[in-house]
Short mmCIF file of C-alpha atoms and ligand atoms in Angstrom, two decimals:
data_model
loop_
_atom_site.label_atom_id
_atom_site.label_comp_id
_atom_site.label_asym_id
_atom_site.label_seq_id
_atom_site.Cartn_x
_atom_site.Cartn_y
_atom_site.Cartn_z
CA MET A 1176 0.02 0.07 0.02
CA PRO A 1177 1.66 3.31 -1.11
CA ALA A 1178 1.97 6.16 1.39
CA THR A 1179 -0.04 9.52 1.59
CA VAL A 1180 1.27 12.80 2.17
CA ILE A 1181 -0.91 15.53 4.14
CA VAL A 1182 0.81 18.84 3.53
CA GLY A 1183 0.12 22.55 4.52
CA ALA A 1184 -0.53 24.60 1.26
CA GLN A 1185 -0.40 27.90 2.98
CA TRP A 1186 1.77 29.37 5.73
CA GLY A 1187 0.98 26.74 8.28
CA ASP A 1188 -1.90 26.46 10.71
CA GLU A 1189 -4.26 25.15 7.85
CA GLY A 1190 -5.98 22.68 10.21
CA LYS A 1191 -3.78 19.72 9.10
CA GLY A 1192 -4.19 18.00 12.42
CA LYS A 1193 -7.99 17.70 11.79
CA ILE A 1194 -7.65 16.25 8.37
CA VAL A 1195 -4.78 13.81 9.48
CA ASP A 1196 -6.99 12.89 12.42
CA LEU A 1197 -9.85 12.09 9.99
CA LEU A 1198 -7.73 10.07 7.73
CA ALA A 1199 -5.95 8.30 10.84
CA GLN A 1200 -9.05 6.53 11.65
CA SER A 1201 -8.50 4.38 8.62
CA SER A 1202 -4.66 4.33 8.65
CA GLU A 1203 -2.18 2.03 10.61
CA TYR A 1204 0.62 4.72 10.72
CA VAL A 1205 0.94 8.34 11.07
CA CYS A 1206 4.30 9.78 10.73
CA ARG A 1207 5.74 13.41 11.19
CA TYR A 1208 8.60 14.15 8.73
CA GLN A 1209 10.04 17.53 9.64
CA GLY A 1210 9.68 20.39 11.97
CA GLY A 1211 9.47 20.15 15.90
CA PRO A 1212 7.54 21.94 18.67
CA ASN A 1213 7.12 25.01 16.42
CA ALA A 1214 4.02 23.12 15.23
CA GLY A 1215 0.88 23.00 17.03
CA HIS A 1216 -2.17 20.64 16.21
CA THR A 1217 -5.38 21.34 17.93
CA ILE A 1218 -7.78 18.55 17.68
CA VAL A 1219 -11.27 18.71 19.13
CA SER A 1220 -12.67 15.49 19.96
CA GLY A 1221 -15.59 14.29 21.95
CA GLY A 1222 -15.83 17.77 23.41
CA GLU A 1223 -12.04 17.46 24.55
CA THR A 1224 -9.29 19.69 22.99
CA PHE A 1225 -5.93 18.30 22.52
CA LYS A 1226 -2.99 20.51 21.61
CA LEU A 1227 0.01 18.44 20.18
CA HIS A 1228 3.51 19.65 19.27
CA HIS A 1229 5.62 16.72 18.47
CA ILE A 1230 3.32 13.70 18.57
CA PRO A 1231 1.31 12.93 15.43
CA SER A 1232 -2.45 12.92 16.05
CA GLY A 1233 -2.59 9.33 15.25
CA ILE A 1234 -1.80 8.75 19.01
CA LEU A 1235 -5.27 9.50 19.82
CA TYR A 1236 -6.43 6.29 18.43
CA GLU A 1237 -5.47 3.08 20.22
CA GLY A 1238 -3.44 0.58 18.17
CA LYS A 1239 -2.24 3.14 15.67
CA ILE A 1240 1.72 3.75 15.34
CA SER A 1241 2.76 7.37 15.62
CA VAL A 1242 6.23 7.95 14.13
CA ILE A 1243 8.45 11.05 14.77
CA GLY A 1244 10.80 10.73 11.82
CA ALA A 1245 14.54 11.44 11.31
CA GLY A 1246 13.77 14.72 9.67
CA CYS A 1247 12.22 16.20 12.87
CA VAL A 1248 13.86 18.10 15.60
CA VAL A 1249 12.83 17.16 19.17
CA ASP A 1250 12.91 19.25 22.46
CA PRO A 1251 13.27 16.17 24.99
CA ARG A 1252 11.81 18.10 27.78
CA LEU A 1253 8.63 19.12 25.90
CA LEU A 1254 8.36 15.68 24.31
CA VAL A 1255 8.36 14.16 27.79
CA GLN A 1256 5.83 16.73 28.81
CA GLU A 1257 3.65 15.92 25.97
CA ILE A 1258 3.81 12.29 26.78
CA ASP A 1259 3.02 12.89 30.41
CA ALA A 1260 -0.04 15.15 29.52
CA LEU A 1261 -1.51 12.52 27.22
CA GLU A 1262 -1.13 9.85 29.67
CA ALA A 1263 -2.72 11.81 32.30
CA ARG A 1264 -5.69 12.09 30.16
CA GLY A 1265 -5.91 8.25 29.67
CA ILE A 1266 -4.39 8.55 26.19
CA SER A 1267 -1.84 5.66 25.71
CA THR A 1268 1.59 6.51 24.06
CA ALA A 1269 2.52 2.90 23.61
CA GLY A 1270 2.34 3.40 19.77
CA LEU A 1271 4.81 6.10 19.69
CA ARG A 1272 8.06 5.54 17.80
CA LEU A 1273 11.03 8.02 17.75
CA SER A 1274 13.62 7.97 15.13
CA GLY A 1275 17.08 7.73 16.59
CA ASN A 1276 18.34 10.02 13.67
CA ALA A 1277 16.25 12.92 14.83
CA HIS A 1278 18.18 15.88 16.29
CA LEU A 1279 17.56 17.01 19.64
CA ILE A 1280 16.84 20.77 20.58
CA MET A 1281 19.22 21.61 23.30
CA PRO A 1282 18.87 24.60 25.70
CA TRP A 1283 21.51 26.59 23.72
CA HIS A 1284 19.22 26.34 20.65
CA VAL A 1285 16.47 28.03 22.33
CA ALA A 1286 18.72 30.72 23.73
CA SER A 1287 20.41 31.63 20.44
CA ASP A 1288 16.91 31.69 18.58
CA SER A 1289 15.61 34.26 20.99
CA ALA A 1290 19.08 36.20 20.78
CA SER A 1291 19.15 36.23 17.16
CA GLU A 1292 15.76 37.60 17.02
CA ARG A 1293 16.47 40.17 19.50
CA ARG A 1294 19.54 40.91 17.42
CA LEU A 1295 17.61 41.27 14.27
CA GLY A 1296 15.38 43.87 15.85
CA ARG A 1297 13.00 45.17 13.06
CA LEU A 1298 14.18 42.59 10.56
CA GLN A 1299 13.28 39.68 12.77
CA ILE A 1300 11.70 36.59 11.33
CA GLY A 1301 9.08 36.34 14.03
CA THR A 1302 10.16 32.76 14.97
CA THR A 1303 8.33 30.66 17.36
CA ARG A 1304 11.63 30.90 19.74
CA ARG A 1305 11.67 27.04 20.03
CA GLY A 1306 15.20 26.60 18.87
CA ILE A 1307 14.22 25.20 15.50
CA GLY A 1308 16.61 27.31 13.24
CA PRO A 1309 19.73 26.80 15.51
CA ALA A 1310 18.99 22.99 15.90
CA TYR A 1311 18.72 22.51 12.27
CA ALA A 1312 21.92 24.65 11.65
CA ASP A 1313 23.78 22.47 13.95
CA LYS A 1314 22.47 19.36 12.24
CA ALA A 1315 23.81 20.74 8.99
CA SER A 1316 27.06 21.57 10.36
CA ARG A 1317 27.41 18.06 12.00
CA LEU A 1318 27.46 19.39 15.41
CA GLY A 1319 24.17 18.24 16.38
CA ILE A 1320 23.05 15.81 19.16
CA ARG A 1321 20.76 13.05 17.96
CA VAL A 1322 18.13 11.23 19.67
CA GLN A 1323 20.28 8.06 19.59
CA ASP A 1324 23.02 9.76 21.52
CA VAL A 1325 20.92 9.47 24.61
CA LEU A 1326 21.11 5.54 24.60
CA ASP A 1327 24.68 5.89 25.49
CA PRO A 1328 25.42 8.17 28.53
CA LYS A 1329 29.02 8.50 28.07
CA ILE A 1330 28.65 9.46 24.26
CA LEU A 1331 26.22 12.06 25.31
CA ARG A 1332 28.43 13.47 28.09
CA GLN A 1333 31.32 13.81 25.39
CA LYS A 1334 28.94 15.60 22.81
CA PHE A 1335 27.90 17.94 25.52
CA GLU A 1336 31.55 18.69 26.47
CA THR A 1337 32.34 19.45 22.66
CA ALA A 1338 29.02 21.62 22.06
CA LEU A 1339 29.55 23.66 25.23
CA ALA A 1340 32.96 24.47 24.60
CA GLU A 1341 31.49 26.52 21.89
CA LYS A 1342 28.00 27.27 22.85
CA ASN A 1343 28.68 28.63 26.37
CA ARG A 1344 29.97 31.77 24.80
CA LEU A 1345 26.32 32.27 23.51
CA LEU A 1346 24.67 31.74 26.89
CA ASP A 1347 23.96 34.31 29.76
CA GLU A 1348 24.44 31.48 32.26
CA PRO A 1349 27.09 29.03 30.91
CA LEU A 1350 26.03 25.30 31.30
CA GLU A 1351 28.14 22.43 32.71
CA ALA A 1352 28.43 19.38 30.61
CA GLY A 1353 28.07 17.03 33.62
CA ASP A 1354 24.99 18.96 35.04
CA LEU A 1355 23.21 19.03 31.77
CA ALA A 1356 23.89 15.21 31.07
CA ASP A 1357 22.50 14.39 34.64
CA ARG A 1358 19.49 16.45 34.11
CA MET A 1359 19.27 14.95 30.55
CA GLU A 1360 19.50 11.41 31.90
CA GLU A 1361 15.89 11.71 33.49
CA CYS A 1362 14.46 12.63 29.94
CA ALA A 1363 16.47 10.07 28.38
CA ALA A 1364 15.23 7.20 30.32
CA ARG A 1365 11.71 8.33 29.66
CA LEU A 1366 12.47 8.57 25.96
CA ARG A 1367 14.71 5.47 25.32
CA PRO A 1368 11.74 2.89 25.24
CA TYR A 1369 10.23 4.82 22.22
CA ILE A 1370 13.45 5.17 20.03
CA ALA A 1371 13.27 2.68 16.93
CA ASP A 1372 14.77 2.30 13.54
CA THR A 1373 11.47 4.18 12.12
CA SER A 1374 12.70 3.97 8.48
CA LEU A 1375 12.69 0.24 8.58
CA LEU A 1376 9.44 0.14 10.49
CA VAL A 1377 7.62 2.29 7.86
CA GLU A 1378 9.16 0.50 4.90
CA ARG A 1379 7.97 -2.88 6.46
CA ALA A 1380 4.53 -1.55 7.17
CA LEU A 1381 4.17 -0.26 3.42
CA LYS A 1382 5.19 -3.81 2.21
CA GLU A 1383 2.88 -5.44 4.40
CA GLY A 1384 0.10 -3.28 2.70
CA GLN A 1385 -0.68 -1.07 5.79
CA LYS A 1386 -2.00 2.43 5.28
CA VAL A 1387 0.81 5.04 6.11
CA LEU A 1388 0.04 8.78 6.33
CA LEU A 1389 3.15 11.27 6.27
CA GLU A 1390 2.24 14.37 7.96
CA GLY A 1391 4.11 17.77 7.26
CA ALA A 1392 4.23 20.43 9.81
CA GLN A 1393 4.10 24.26 8.98
CA GLY A 1394 3.29 24.99 5.40
CA THR A 1395 4.55 25.15 1.72
CA LEU A 1396 5.20 28.94 1.83
CA LEU A 1397 7.41 28.33 4.94
CA ASP A 1398 9.72 25.89 3.09
CA LEU A 1399 13.43 26.76 3.51
CA ASP A 1400 14.16 26.25 -0.20
CA HIS A 1401 10.90 27.24 -1.99
CA GLY A 1402 9.05 29.61 0.71
CA THR A 1403 9.15 33.17 1.28
CA TYR A 1404 12.89 33.18 2.56
CA PRO A 1405 14.07 34.35 4.87
CA PHE A 1406 10.67 34.33 6.50
CA VAL A 1407 10.32 30.79 6.49
CA THR A 1408 11.17 27.83 8.80
CA SER A 1409 14.42 25.68 8.74
CA SER A 1410 13.10 22.58 7.34
CA ASN A 1411 11.15 21.42 4.22
CA PRO A 1412 7.49 21.01 4.73
CA ILE A 1413 6.87 20.26 1.01
CA ALA A 1414 5.75 16.64 0.16
CA GLY A 1415 9.02 15.90 -1.56
CA ALA A 1416 10.66 15.96 1.84
CA ALA A 1417 8.47 13.51 3.32
CA ALA A 1418 10.38 10.59 1.75
CA THR A 1419 13.77 11.89 3.16
CA GLY A 1420 12.29 12.95 6.49
CA ILE A 1421 11.05 9.33 7.32
CA GLY A 1422 13.64 7.33 5.16
CA ILE A 1423 11.66 5.82 2.51
CA GLY A 1424 11.86 6.14 -1.25
CA PRO A 1425 10.06 8.75 -3.07
CA THR A 1426 8.12 5.82 -5.24
CA ARG A 1427 6.53 4.79 -1.96
CA ILE A 1428 4.37 7.90 -2.14
CA GLU A 1429 1.45 7.92 -4.14
CA SER A 1430 -0.86 10.54 -3.23
CA VAL A 1431 -0.47 14.19 -1.79
CA ILE A 1432 -3.37 16.03 -0.04
CA GLY A 1433 -2.87 19.69 0.24
CA VAL A 1434 -4.61 21.29 3.13
CA ALA A 1435 -5.70 25.11 2.80
CA LYS A 1436 -7.84 27.20 4.85
CA ALA A 1437 -10.71 28.81 3.05
CA TYR A 1438 -8.82 31.99 3.71
CA VAL A 1439 -5.14 32.59 4.56
CA THR A 1440 -3.38 33.25 7.93
CA ARG A 1441 0.28 34.00 8.60
CA VAL A 1442 2.08 34.33 12.06
CA GLY A 1443 5.46 36.01 12.17
CA GLU A 1444 6.86 38.63 9.68
CA GLY A 1445 7.05 38.51 5.83
CA PRO A 1446 5.15 39.71 2.98
CA PHE A 1447 1.47 38.64 2.48
CA PRO A 1448 -0.30 40.10 -0.43
CA THR A 1449 -3.91 39.30 0.57
CA GLU A 1450 -3.76 40.49 4.12
CA ILE A 1451 -7.02 42.17 4.82
CA GLU A 1452 -7.25 45.84 5.58
CA GLY A 1453 -9.68 47.23 7.76
CA PRO A 1454 -12.01 45.67 10.33
CA ASP A 1455 -12.65 42.30 8.42
CA GLN A 1456 -9.16 41.18 9.35
CA ALA A 1457 -10.18 41.16 13.05
CA ARG A 1458 -13.47 39.76 12.31
CA VAL A 1459 -11.84 36.71 10.49
CA ARG A 1460 -9.46 36.37 13.39
CA ASP A 1461 -12.22 36.32 15.98
CA LEU A 1462 -14.36 33.96 13.90
CA GLY A 1463 -11.67 31.61 13.15
CA GLU A 1464 -10.05 31.86 16.59
CA GLU A 1465 -6.81 32.73 14.76
CA TYR A 1466 -4.35 32.63 17.65
CA GLY A 1467 -1.12 30.50 17.60
CA THR A 1468 -1.27 27.24 19.36
CA THR A 1469 2.32 27.31 20.12
CA THR A 1470 2.93 30.91 21.10
CA GLY A 1471 -0.49 32.24 21.38
CA ARG A 1472 0.40 35.18 19.00
CA GLU A 1473 -2.32 36.78 16.82
CA ARG A 1474 -2.47 35.44 13.37
CA ARG A 1475 -2.57 37.86 10.53
CA CYS A 1476 -5.59 37.05 8.13
CA GLY A 1477 -6.17 37.45 4.44
CA TRP A 1478 -8.48 36.47 1.74
CA LEU A 1479 -7.87 33.19 -0.19
CA ASP A 1480 -4.90 33.36 -2.46
CA LEU A 1481 -5.17 31.14 -5.74
CA VAL A 1482 -1.90 32.31 -6.90
CA GLY A 1483 -0.02 30.74 -3.75
CA LEU A 1484 -2.35 27.83 -3.71
CA ARG A 1485 -1.54 27.15 -7.38
CA PHE A 1486 2.21 27.41 -6.50
CA ALA A 1487 1.61 25.06 -3.60
CA ALA A 1488 -0.25 22.43 -5.86
CA ARG A 1489 2.74 22.48 -8.07
CA LEU A 1490 5.48 22.30 -5.55
CA ASN A 1491 3.85 19.40 -3.79
CA GLY A 1492 2.47 17.54 -6.74
CA MET A 1493 -0.80 17.61 -4.94
CA THR A 1494 -3.38 15.01 -6.03
CA SER A 1495 -6.26 16.71 -4.12
CA LEU A 1496 -7.07 19.53 -1.68
CA ALA A 1497 -8.87 19.81 1.61
CA LEU A 1498 -10.45 23.22 2.33
CA THR A 1499 -10.82 23.76 6.10
CA LYS A 1500 -12.81 26.35 8.15
CA LEU A 1501 -15.08 27.47 5.26
CA ASP A 1502 -17.78 28.18 8.20
CA VAL A 1503 -15.72 31.35 9.16
CA LEU A 1504 -16.59 32.98 5.93
CA SER A 1505 -20.38 32.50 6.60
CA ALA A 1506 -20.44 35.88 8.18
CA PHE A 1507 -19.62 37.70 5.01
CA PRO A 1508 -22.08 38.95 2.40
CA GLU A 1509 -19.35 38.98 -0.37
CA ILE A 1510 -15.86 37.13 -0.26
CA PRO A 1511 -12.93 38.31 -2.36
CA VAL A 1512 -10.81 35.74 -3.73
CA CYS A 1513 -7.24 36.59 -5.33
CA VAL A 1514 -6.93 35.21 -8.74
CA ARG A 1515 -3.71 37.06 -9.91
CA TYR A 1516 -0.93 39.28 -8.84
CA ARG A 1517 -0.23 42.69 -10.35
CA LEU A 1518 3.46 43.25 -10.25
CA PRO A 1519 5.44 46.64 -9.90
CA ASP A 1520 5.91 46.80 -13.79
CA GLY A 1521 2.10 46.95 -14.04
CA THR A 1522 1.78 43.30 -15.54
CA GLU A 1523 -0.51 40.77 -14.20
CA THR A 1524 0.54 37.10 -13.53
CA ASP A 1525 -1.29 34.02 -12.16
CA GLU A 1526 2.00 32.32 -11.48
CA PHE A 1527 4.03 32.91 -7.91
CA PRO A 1528 6.52 35.45 -8.84
CA ALA A 1529 10.04 33.63 -8.69
CA HIS A 1530 11.72 36.96 -7.55
CA GLN A 1531 11.41 38.12 -3.91
CA SER A 1532 11.08 42.02 -4.81
CA ASP A 1533 8.25 41.11 -7.13
CA PHE A 1534 6.54 38.99 -4.44
CA HIS A 1535 7.16 41.71 -1.78
CA HIS A 1536 5.42 44.25 -3.91
CA ALA A 1537 2.67 42.14 -5.57
CA GLN A 1538 -0.77 43.64 -5.41
CA PRO A 1539 -3.67 41.12 -5.37
CA VAL A 1540 -6.27 41.21 -8.14
CA TYR A 1541 -9.61 39.85 -6.53
CA GLU A 1542 -12.55 38.32 -8.05
CA THR A 1543 -15.62 38.77 -5.44
CA LEU A 1544 -17.89 35.80 -4.79
CA PRO A 1545 -21.34 36.20 -3.15
CA GLY A 1546 -21.43 34.85 0.58
CA TRP A 1547 -23.99 32.52 1.74
CA GLN A 1548 -24.66 34.14 5.34
CA GLU A 1549 -25.98 30.96 6.93
CA PRO A 1550 -24.55 28.12 9.10
CA LEU A 1551 -22.84 25.27 7.42
CA ASP A 1552 -24.08 22.20 8.71
CA GLY A 1553 -24.08 18.89 6.84
CA SER A 1554 -24.47 20.26 3.54
CA LEU A 1555 -23.33 23.37 1.54
CA PRO A 1556 -25.73 26.03 0.52
CA ARG A 1557 -25.32 26.95 -3.25
CA ALA A 1558 -22.97 29.96 -2.76
CA ALA A 1559 -20.73 27.84 -0.65
CA GLN A 1560 -20.66 25.23 -3.10
CA ARG A 1561 -19.87 27.73 -5.82
CA TYR A 1562 -17.00 29.09 -3.55
CA VAL A 1563 -15.46 25.62 -3.40
CA GLU A 1564 -16.09 24.85 -7.21
CA PHE A 1565 -14.22 28.35 -7.99
CA VAL A 1566 -11.07 26.93 -6.11
CA GLU A 1567 -11.28 23.68 -7.99
CA GLU A 1568 -11.50 25.64 -11.25
CA GLY A 1569 -8.80 27.86 -10.24
CA LEU A 1570 -6.33 24.93 -9.45
CA GLU A 1571 -7.72 22.23 -11.72
CA LEU A 1572 -7.65 19.97 -8.50
CA ASP A 1573 -10.69 18.28 -6.47
CA VAL A 1574 -11.45 19.47 -3.13
CA ILE A 1575 -12.22 16.26 -1.42
CA MET A 1576 -12.99 17.60 1.96
CA VAL A 1577 -14.44 20.74 3.20
CA GLY A 1578 -14.17 21.78 7.00
CA THR A 1579 -17.38 23.31 8.34
CA GLY A 1580 -16.62 23.62 12.11
CA ALA A 1581 -14.09 22.86 14.79
CA ASP A 1582 -15.25 19.42 15.89
CA ARG A 1583 -13.75 16.46 14.33
CA GLU A 1584 -17.21 15.50 12.90
CA SER A 1585 -17.48 18.69 11.05
CA VAL A 1586 -16.07 17.76 7.77
CA ILE A 1587 -18.03 17.36 4.53
CA THR A 1588 -16.43 14.62 2.14
CA ARG A 1589 -16.93 15.31 -1.54
CA ASP A 1590 -16.54 12.14 -3.69
CA GLN A 1591 -17.40 13.31 -7.08
CA PRO A 1592 -13.91 14.07 -8.54
CA ALA A 1593 -13.75 16.11 -11.67
CA TYR A 1594 -9.80 16.63 -11.94
CA SER A 1595 -8.38 13.64 -9.99
CA ARG A 1596 -4.81 12.82 -11.20
CA SER A 1597 -4.16 9.77 -8.78
P1 IMP B 662 10.50 28.90 13.29
O1 IMP B 662 9.98 27.63 12.70
O2 IMP B 662 10.13 28.83 14.76
O3 IMP B 662 12.06 28.87 13.17
O4 IMP B 662 9.83 30.16 12.81
C1 IMP B 662 10.12 30.65 11.49
C2 IMP B 662 8.81 31.06 10.76
O5 IMP B 662 7.92 30.02 10.79
C3 IMP B 662 7.92 32.09 11.61
O6 IMP B 662 7.36 32.79 10.72
C4 IMP B 662 6.97 31.25 12.45
O7 IMP B 662 5.73 32.02 12.76
C5 IMP B 662 6.60 30.30 11.34
N1 IMP B 662 6.14 28.96 11.79
C6 IMP B 662 6.70 27.98 12.38
N2 IMP B 662 5.90 26.91 12.83
C7 IMP B 662 4.83 27.41 12.40
C8 IMP B 662 3.38 26.64 12.55
O8 IMP B 662 3.21 25.42 12.92
N3 IMP B 662 2.48 27.31 11.85
C9 IMP B 662 2.56 28.68 11.50
N4 IMP B 662 3.71 29.21 11.33
C10 IMP B 662 4.68 28.65 11.87
#
């Protein structure tokens, strides 16, 4: 059975957790392939709200295997807290598997993330200050500490000594390798049972015909290579990275489901052509409860951007799309959708600009669609259906799921594909 990738099609926070949660019911494996505790998935189930940062939402179902892959960065203290919080609410974490090749976020990574944001001042990225960038930077510099290092206290101590010789220069309060190793030992003891060869595990599952979901964190426009650099995260959320992040071949992936909100949000700094001007921005934010799961920050809100979405469909090789939070737009009598950008030289384009200056200065060209102004429950009123079809036509891609409310059950599945490529 081939694997399916679930990928964010905008700047993260598209509601991937909810779509993964839905598909997890009929899957055996749910695997995270990149990112770390910068991600936050909120899942509302049976009136209870679960906020997950590292652990894939498959954990909420008994008997599923939830994998944190090699491409992830893990804050050991936060992961232990997340495990404890789930167990305290009666959710077993026995199905959790943690790649020994994933990298650990250490206290110096968190400190230097905040320090570099302070240093950048007006030019800051607006990171989640979870140490993500510095941890990936150390990984690329081959100075990183990996999950498997906690299996051997002697190696761990040596690695801390080497790292701290350099990193202590960055810290207000220098750390001592022995102390840190002692403190880590508690976390290490808790994490050891979960460490596994997750690449082999997933490959075997695929060979046995089990259903595997590969879940990206953040979103396409935050991709380190293809997003709105430098206002991006430090890993590759796009679908192509799912194979490397888990350690399977790209030929194992058959379908790629993009997840997009029916509007757009962005946290942190950076250009955002369809950001709403005027009071409607706050209205969308309040109706959509657009505050960060990880940092509590207000999210910037904008109208749907088909130029950005078309770019995401291309970069990810999307085979279909899930459109979330359509209910948030029910309040509006008219809904603008960006269909093209007007560039500084006066030309118009429906392709995402390859040059950063063009994107920074791009002006959205909108088409305005009629709203429906009635609650969405169970079926879509004609104008809401038209909104969804407009997206399908603009992307030449089927919208297979539509989110109509916060609850796990509030998703309409559409099963008459017009454009399916898989
Ligand atoms: P970092 O990933 O913490 O380094 O932050 C880099 C950029 O990605 C910032 O603009 C963050 O706000 C954004 N970001 C990181 N994780 C998420 C997420 O899960 N959702 C939305 N934005 C995110």
